[in-house]
mmCIF file of N, CA, C and O in Angstrom:
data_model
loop_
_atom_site.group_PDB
_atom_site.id
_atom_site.type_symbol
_atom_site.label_atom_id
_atom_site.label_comp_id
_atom_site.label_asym_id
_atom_site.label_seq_id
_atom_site.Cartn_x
_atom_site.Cartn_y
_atom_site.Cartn_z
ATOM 1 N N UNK A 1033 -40.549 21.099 -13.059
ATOM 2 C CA UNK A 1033 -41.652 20.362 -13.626
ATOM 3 C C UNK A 1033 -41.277 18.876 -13.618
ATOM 4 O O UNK A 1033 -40.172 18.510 -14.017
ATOM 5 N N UNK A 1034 -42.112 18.106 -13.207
ATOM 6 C CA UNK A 1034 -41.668 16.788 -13.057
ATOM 7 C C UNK A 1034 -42.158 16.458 -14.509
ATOM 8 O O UNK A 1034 -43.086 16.970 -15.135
ATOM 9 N N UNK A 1035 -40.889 15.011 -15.047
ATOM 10 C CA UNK A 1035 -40.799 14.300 -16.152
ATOM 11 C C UNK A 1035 -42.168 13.511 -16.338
ATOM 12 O O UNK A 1035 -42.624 12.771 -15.468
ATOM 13 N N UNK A 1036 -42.832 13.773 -17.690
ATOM 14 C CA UNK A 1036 -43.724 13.036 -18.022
ATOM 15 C C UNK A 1036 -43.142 11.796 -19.017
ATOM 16 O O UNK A 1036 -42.654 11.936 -20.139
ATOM 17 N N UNK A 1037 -43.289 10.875 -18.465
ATOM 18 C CA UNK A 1037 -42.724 9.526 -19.135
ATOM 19 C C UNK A 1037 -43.719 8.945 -19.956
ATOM 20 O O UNK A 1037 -44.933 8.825 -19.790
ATOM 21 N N UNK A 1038 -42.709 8.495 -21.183
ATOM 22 C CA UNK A 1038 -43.653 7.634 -22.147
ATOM 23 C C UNK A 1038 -42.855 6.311 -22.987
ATOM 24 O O UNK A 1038 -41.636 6.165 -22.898
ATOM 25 N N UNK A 1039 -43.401 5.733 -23.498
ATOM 26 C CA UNK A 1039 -42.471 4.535 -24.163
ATOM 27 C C UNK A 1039 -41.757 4.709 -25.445
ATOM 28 O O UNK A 1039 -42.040 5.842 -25.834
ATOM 29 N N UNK A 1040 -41.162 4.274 -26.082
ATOM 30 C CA UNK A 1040 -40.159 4.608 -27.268
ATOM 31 C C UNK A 1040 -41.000 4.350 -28.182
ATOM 32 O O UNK A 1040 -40.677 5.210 -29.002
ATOM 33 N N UNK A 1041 -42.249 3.527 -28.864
ATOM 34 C CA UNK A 1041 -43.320 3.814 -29.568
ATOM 35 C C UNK A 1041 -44.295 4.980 -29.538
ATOM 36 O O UNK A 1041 -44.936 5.387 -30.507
ATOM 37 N N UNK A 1042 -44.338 5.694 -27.711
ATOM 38 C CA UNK A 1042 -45.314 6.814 -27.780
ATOM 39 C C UNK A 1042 -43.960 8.200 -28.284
ATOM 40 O O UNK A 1042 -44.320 9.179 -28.936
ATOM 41 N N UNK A 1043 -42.975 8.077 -27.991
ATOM 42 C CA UNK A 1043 -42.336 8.863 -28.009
ATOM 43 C C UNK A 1043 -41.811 9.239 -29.425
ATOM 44 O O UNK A 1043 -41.240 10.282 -29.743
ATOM 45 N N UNK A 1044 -42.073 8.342 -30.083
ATOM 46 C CA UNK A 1044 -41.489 8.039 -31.602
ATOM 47 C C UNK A 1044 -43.041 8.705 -32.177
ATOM 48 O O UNK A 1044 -42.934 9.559 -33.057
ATOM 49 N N UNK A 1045 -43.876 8.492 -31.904
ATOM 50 C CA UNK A 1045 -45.093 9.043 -32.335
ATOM 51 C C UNK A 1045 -44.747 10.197 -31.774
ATOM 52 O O UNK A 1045 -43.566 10.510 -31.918
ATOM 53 N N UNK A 1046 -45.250 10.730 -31.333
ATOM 54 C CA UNK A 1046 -45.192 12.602 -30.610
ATOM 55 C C UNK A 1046 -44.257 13.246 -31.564
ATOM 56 O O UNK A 1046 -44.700 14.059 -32.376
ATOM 57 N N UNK A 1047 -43.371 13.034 -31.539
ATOM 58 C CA UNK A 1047 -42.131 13.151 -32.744
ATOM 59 C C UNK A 1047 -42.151 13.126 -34.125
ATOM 60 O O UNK A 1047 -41.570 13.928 -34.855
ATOM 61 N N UNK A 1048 -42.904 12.087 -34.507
ATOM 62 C CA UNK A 1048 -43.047 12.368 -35.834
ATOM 63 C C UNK A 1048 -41.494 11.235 -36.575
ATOM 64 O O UNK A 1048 -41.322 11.136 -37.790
ATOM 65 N N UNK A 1049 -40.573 10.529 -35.538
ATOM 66 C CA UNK A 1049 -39.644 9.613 -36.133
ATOM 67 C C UNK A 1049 -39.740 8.107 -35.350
ATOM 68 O O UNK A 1049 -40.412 7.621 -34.440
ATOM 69 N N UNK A 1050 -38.816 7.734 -36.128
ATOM 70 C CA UNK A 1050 -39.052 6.134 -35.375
ATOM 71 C C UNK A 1050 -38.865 5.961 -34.225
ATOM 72 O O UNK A 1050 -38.903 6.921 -33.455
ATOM 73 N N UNK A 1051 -38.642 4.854 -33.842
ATOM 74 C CA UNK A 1051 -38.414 4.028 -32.634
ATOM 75 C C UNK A 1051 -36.771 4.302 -32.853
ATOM 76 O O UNK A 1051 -36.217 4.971 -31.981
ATOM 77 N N UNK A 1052 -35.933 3.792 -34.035
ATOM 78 C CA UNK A 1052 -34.561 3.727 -33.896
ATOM 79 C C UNK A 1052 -34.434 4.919 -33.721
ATOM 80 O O UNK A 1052 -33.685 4.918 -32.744
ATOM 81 N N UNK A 1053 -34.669 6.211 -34.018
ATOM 82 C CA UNK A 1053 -34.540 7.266 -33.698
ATOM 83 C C UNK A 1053 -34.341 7.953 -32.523
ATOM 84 O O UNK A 1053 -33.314 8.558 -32.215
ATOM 85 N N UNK A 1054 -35.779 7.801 -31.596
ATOM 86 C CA UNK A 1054 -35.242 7.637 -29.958
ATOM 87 C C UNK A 1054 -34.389 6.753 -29.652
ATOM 88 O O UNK A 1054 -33.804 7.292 -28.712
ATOM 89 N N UNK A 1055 -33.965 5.862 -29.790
ATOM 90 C CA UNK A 1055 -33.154 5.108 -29.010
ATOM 91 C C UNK A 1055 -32.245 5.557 -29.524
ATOM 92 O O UNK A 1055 -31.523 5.585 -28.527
ATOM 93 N N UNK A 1056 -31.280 6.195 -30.757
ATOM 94 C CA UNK A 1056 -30.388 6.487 -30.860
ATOM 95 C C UNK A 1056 -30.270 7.809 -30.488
ATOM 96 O O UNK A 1056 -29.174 8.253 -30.830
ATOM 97 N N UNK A 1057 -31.029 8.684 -29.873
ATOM 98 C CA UNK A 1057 -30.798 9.694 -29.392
ATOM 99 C C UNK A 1057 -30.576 9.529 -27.829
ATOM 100 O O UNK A 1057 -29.614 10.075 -27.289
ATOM 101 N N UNK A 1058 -31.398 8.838 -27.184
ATOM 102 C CA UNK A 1058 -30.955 8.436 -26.090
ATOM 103 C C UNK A 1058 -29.554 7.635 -25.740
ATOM 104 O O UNK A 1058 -29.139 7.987 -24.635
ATOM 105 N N UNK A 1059 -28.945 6.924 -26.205
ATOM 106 C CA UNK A 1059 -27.293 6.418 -26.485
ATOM 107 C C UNK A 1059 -26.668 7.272 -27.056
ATOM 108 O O UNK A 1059 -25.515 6.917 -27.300
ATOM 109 N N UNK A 1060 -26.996 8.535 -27.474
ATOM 110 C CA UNK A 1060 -26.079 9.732 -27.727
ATOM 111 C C UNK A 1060 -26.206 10.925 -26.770
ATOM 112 O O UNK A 1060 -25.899 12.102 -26.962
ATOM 113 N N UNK A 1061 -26.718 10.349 -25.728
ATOM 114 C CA UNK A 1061 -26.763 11.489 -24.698
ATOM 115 C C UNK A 1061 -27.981 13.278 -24.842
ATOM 116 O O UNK A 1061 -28.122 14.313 -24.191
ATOM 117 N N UNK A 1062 -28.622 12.588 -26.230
ATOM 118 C CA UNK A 1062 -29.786 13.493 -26.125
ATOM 119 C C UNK A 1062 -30.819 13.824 -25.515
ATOM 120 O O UNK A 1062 -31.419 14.899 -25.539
ATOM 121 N N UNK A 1063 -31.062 12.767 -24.885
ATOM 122 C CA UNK A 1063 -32.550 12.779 -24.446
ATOM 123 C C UNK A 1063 -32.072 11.628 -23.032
ATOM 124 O O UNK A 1063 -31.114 10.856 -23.054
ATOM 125 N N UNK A 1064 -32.860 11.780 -22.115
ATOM 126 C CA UNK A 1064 -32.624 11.056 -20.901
ATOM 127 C C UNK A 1064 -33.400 9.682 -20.864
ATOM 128 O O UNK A 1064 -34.619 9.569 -20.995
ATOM 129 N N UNK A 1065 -32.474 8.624 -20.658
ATOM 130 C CA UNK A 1065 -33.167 6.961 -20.334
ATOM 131 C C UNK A 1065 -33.476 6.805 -18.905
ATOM 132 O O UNK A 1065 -32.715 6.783 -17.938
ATOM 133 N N UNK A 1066 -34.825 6.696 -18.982
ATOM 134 C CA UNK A 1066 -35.710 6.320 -17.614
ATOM 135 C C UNK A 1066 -35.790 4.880 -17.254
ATOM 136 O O UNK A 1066 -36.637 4.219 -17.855
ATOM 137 N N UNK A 1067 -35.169 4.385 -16.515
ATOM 138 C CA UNK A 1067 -35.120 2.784 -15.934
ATOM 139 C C UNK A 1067 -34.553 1.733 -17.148
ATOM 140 O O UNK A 1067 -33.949 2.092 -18.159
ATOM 141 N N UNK A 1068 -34.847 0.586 -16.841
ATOM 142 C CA UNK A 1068 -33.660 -0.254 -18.417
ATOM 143 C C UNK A 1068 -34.603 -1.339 -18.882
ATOM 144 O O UNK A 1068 -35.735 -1.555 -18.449
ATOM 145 N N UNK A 1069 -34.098 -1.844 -19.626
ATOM 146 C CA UNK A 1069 -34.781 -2.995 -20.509
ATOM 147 C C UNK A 1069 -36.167 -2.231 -21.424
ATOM 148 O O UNK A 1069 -36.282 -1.174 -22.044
ATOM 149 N N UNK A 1070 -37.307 -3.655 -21.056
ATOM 150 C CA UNK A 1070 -38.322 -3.067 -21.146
ATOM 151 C C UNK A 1070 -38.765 -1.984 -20.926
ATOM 152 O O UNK A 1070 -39.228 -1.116 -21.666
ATOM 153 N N UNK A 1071 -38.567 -2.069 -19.566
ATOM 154 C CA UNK A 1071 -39.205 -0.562 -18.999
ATOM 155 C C UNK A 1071 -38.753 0.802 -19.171
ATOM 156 O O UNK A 1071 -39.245 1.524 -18.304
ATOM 157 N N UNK A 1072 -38.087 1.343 -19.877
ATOM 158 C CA UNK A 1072 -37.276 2.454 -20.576
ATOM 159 C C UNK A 1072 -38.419 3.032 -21.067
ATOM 160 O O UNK A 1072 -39.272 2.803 -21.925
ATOM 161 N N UNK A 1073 -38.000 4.328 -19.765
ATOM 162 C CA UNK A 1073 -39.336 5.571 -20.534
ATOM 163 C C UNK A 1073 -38.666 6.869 -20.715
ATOM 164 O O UNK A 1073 -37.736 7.087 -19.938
ATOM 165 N N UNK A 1074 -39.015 7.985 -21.785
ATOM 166 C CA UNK A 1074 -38.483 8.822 -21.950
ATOM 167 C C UNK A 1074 -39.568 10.127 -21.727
ATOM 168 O O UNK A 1074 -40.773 10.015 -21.953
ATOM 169 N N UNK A 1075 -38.815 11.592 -21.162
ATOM 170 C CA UNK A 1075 -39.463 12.401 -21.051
ATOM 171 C C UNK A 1075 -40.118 13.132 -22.011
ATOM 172 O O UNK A 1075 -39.404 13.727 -22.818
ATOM 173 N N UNK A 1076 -41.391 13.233 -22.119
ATOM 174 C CA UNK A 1076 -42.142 14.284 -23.396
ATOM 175 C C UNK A 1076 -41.175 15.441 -23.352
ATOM 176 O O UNK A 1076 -40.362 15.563 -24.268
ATOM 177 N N UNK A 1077 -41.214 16.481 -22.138
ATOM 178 C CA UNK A 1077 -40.519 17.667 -22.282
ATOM 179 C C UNK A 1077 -39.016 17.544 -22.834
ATOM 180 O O UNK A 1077 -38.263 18.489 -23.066
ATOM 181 N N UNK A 1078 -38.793 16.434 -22.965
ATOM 182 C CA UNK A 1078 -37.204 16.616 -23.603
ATOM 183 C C UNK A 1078 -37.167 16.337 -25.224
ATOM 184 O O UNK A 1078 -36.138 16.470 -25.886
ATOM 185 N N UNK A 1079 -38.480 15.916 -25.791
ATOM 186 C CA UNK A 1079 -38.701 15.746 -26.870
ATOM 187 C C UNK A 1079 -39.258 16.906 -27.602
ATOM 188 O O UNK A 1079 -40.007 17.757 -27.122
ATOM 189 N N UNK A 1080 -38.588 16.822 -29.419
ATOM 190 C CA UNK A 1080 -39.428 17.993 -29.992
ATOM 191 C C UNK A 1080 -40.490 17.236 -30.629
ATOM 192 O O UNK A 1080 -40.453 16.162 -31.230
ATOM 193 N N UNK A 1081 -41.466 18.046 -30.363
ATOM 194 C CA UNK A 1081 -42.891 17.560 -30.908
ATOM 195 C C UNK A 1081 -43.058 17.939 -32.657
ATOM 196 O O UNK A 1081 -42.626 18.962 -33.188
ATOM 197 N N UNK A 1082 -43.778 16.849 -33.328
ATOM 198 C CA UNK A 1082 -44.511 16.888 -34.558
ATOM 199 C C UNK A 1082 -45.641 17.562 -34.126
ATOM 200 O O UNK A 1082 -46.318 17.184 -33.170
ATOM 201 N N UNK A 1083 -45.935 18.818 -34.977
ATOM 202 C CA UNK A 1083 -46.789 19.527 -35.490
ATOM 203 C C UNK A 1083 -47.310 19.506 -37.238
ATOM 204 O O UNK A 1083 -46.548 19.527 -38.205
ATOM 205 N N UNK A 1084 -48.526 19.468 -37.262
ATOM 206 C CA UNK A 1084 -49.920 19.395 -38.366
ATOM 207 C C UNK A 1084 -50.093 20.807 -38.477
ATOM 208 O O UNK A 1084 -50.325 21.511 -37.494
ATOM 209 N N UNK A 1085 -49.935 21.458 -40.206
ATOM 210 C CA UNK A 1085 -50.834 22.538 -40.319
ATOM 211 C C UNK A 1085 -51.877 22.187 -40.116
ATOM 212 O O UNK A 1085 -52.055 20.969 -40.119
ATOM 213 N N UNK A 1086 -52.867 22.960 -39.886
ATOM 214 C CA UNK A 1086 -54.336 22.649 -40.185
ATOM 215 C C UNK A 1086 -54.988 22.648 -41.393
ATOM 216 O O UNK A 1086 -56.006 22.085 -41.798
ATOM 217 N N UNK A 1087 -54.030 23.543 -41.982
ATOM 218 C CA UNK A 1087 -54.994 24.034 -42.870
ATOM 219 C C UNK A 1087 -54.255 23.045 -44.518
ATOM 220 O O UNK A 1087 -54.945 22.318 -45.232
ATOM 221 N N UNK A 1088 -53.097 23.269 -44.680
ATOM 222 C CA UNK A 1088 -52.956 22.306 -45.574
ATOM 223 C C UNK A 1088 -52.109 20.503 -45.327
ATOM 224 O O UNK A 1088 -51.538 19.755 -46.120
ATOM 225 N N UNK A 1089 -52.387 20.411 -43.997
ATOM 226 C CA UNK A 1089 -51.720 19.157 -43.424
ATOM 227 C C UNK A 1089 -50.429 18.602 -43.800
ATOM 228 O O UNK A 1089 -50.175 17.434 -44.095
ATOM 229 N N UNK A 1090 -49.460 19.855 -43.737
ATOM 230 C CA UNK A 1090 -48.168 19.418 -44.004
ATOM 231 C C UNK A 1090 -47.667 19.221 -42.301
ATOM 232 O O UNK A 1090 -47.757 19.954 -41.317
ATOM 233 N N UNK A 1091 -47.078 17.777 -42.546
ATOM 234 C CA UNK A 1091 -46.473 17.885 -40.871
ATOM 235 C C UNK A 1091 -45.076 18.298 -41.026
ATOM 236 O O UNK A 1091 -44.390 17.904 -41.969
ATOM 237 N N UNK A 1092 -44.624 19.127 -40.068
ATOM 238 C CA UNK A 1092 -43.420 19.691 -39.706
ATOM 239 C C UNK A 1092 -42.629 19.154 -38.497
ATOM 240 O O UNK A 1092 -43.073 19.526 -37.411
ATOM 241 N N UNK A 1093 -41.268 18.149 -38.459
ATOM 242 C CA UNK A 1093 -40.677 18.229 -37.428
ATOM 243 C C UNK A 1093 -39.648 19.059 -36.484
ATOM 244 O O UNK A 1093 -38.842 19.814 -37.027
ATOM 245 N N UNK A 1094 -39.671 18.940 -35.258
ATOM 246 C CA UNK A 1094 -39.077 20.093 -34.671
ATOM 247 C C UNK A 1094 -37.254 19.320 -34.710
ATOM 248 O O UNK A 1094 -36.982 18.144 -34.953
ATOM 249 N N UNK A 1095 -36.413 20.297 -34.430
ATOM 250 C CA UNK A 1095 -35.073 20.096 -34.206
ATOM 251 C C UNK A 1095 -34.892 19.083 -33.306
ATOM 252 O O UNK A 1095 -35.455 19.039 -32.212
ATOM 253 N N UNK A 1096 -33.868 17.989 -33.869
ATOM 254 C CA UNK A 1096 -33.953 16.979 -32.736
ATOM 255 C C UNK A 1096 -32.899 17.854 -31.892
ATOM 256 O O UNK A 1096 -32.196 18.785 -32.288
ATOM 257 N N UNK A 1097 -33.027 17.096 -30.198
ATOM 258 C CA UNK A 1097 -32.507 17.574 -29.332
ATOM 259 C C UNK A 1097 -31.063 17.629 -29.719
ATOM 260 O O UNK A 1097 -30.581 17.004 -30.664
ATOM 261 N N UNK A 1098 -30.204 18.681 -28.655
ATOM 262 C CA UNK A 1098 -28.966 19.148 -28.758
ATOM 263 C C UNK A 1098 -27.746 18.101 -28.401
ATOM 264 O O UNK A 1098 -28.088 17.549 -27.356
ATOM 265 N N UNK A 1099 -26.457 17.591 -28.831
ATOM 266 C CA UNK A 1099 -25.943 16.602 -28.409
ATOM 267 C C UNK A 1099 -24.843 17.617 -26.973
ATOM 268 O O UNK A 1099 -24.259 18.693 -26.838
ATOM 269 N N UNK A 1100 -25.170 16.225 -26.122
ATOM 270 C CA UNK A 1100 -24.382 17.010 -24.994
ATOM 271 C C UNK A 1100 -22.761 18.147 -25.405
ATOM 272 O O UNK A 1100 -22.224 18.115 -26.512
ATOM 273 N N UNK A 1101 -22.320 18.941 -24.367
ATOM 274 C CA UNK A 1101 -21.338 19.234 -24.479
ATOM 275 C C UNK A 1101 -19.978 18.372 -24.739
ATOM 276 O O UNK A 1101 -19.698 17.563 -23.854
ATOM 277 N N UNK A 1102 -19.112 18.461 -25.850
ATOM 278 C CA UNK A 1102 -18.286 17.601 -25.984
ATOM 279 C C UNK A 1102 -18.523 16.197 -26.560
ATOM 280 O O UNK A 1102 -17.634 15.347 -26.512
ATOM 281 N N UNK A 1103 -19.479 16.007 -26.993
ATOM 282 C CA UNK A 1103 -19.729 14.403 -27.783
ATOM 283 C C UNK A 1103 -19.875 14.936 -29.155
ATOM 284 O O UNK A 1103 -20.134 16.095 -29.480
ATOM 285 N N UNK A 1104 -19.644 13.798 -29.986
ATOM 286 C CA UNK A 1104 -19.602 13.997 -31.381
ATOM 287 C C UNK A 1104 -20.793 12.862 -31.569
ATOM 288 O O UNK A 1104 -20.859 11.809 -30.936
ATOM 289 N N UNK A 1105 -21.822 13.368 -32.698
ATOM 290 C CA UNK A 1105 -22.610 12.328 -33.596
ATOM 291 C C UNK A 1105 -21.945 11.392 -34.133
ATOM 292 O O UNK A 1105 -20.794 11.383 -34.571
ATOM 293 N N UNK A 1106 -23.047 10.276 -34.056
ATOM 294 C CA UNK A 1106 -22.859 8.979 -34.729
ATOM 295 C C UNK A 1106 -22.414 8.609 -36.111
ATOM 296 O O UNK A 1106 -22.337 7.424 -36.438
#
């Protein structure tokens, strides 16, 4: 499946966390950095998505991604 790219504001939305959030997952080898500077886009499919009950609108976030083999958290 090819990577659907988005920006570290859309990606931070979908998610349900910040901006520092992606970017510190991406410099920890969680999630993959698409091109540099500005232009740094990250894949939806590598992100866990924020989900809305419907019914009583509690939002739930999903597990952030897995840290590679052999790296330790920040």
């Amino acid at each position: 499946m090819p990577p659907v790219l988005v920006t570290a504001a859309d990606a931070a939305y979908y998610t349900g966390r910040s901006i520092g959030t992606i970017w510190r997952w991406a410099s920890e080898g969680r999630i993959t950095r698409y091109g540099s500077g500005k232009n740094v886009r990250y894949d939806v499919h590598e992100l866990p998505a924020r989900t809305v009950d419907e019914w009583s609108g509690e939002e739930h976030l999903g597990d952030p991604p897995p840290l590679p083999a052999g790296a330790r958290a920040a």
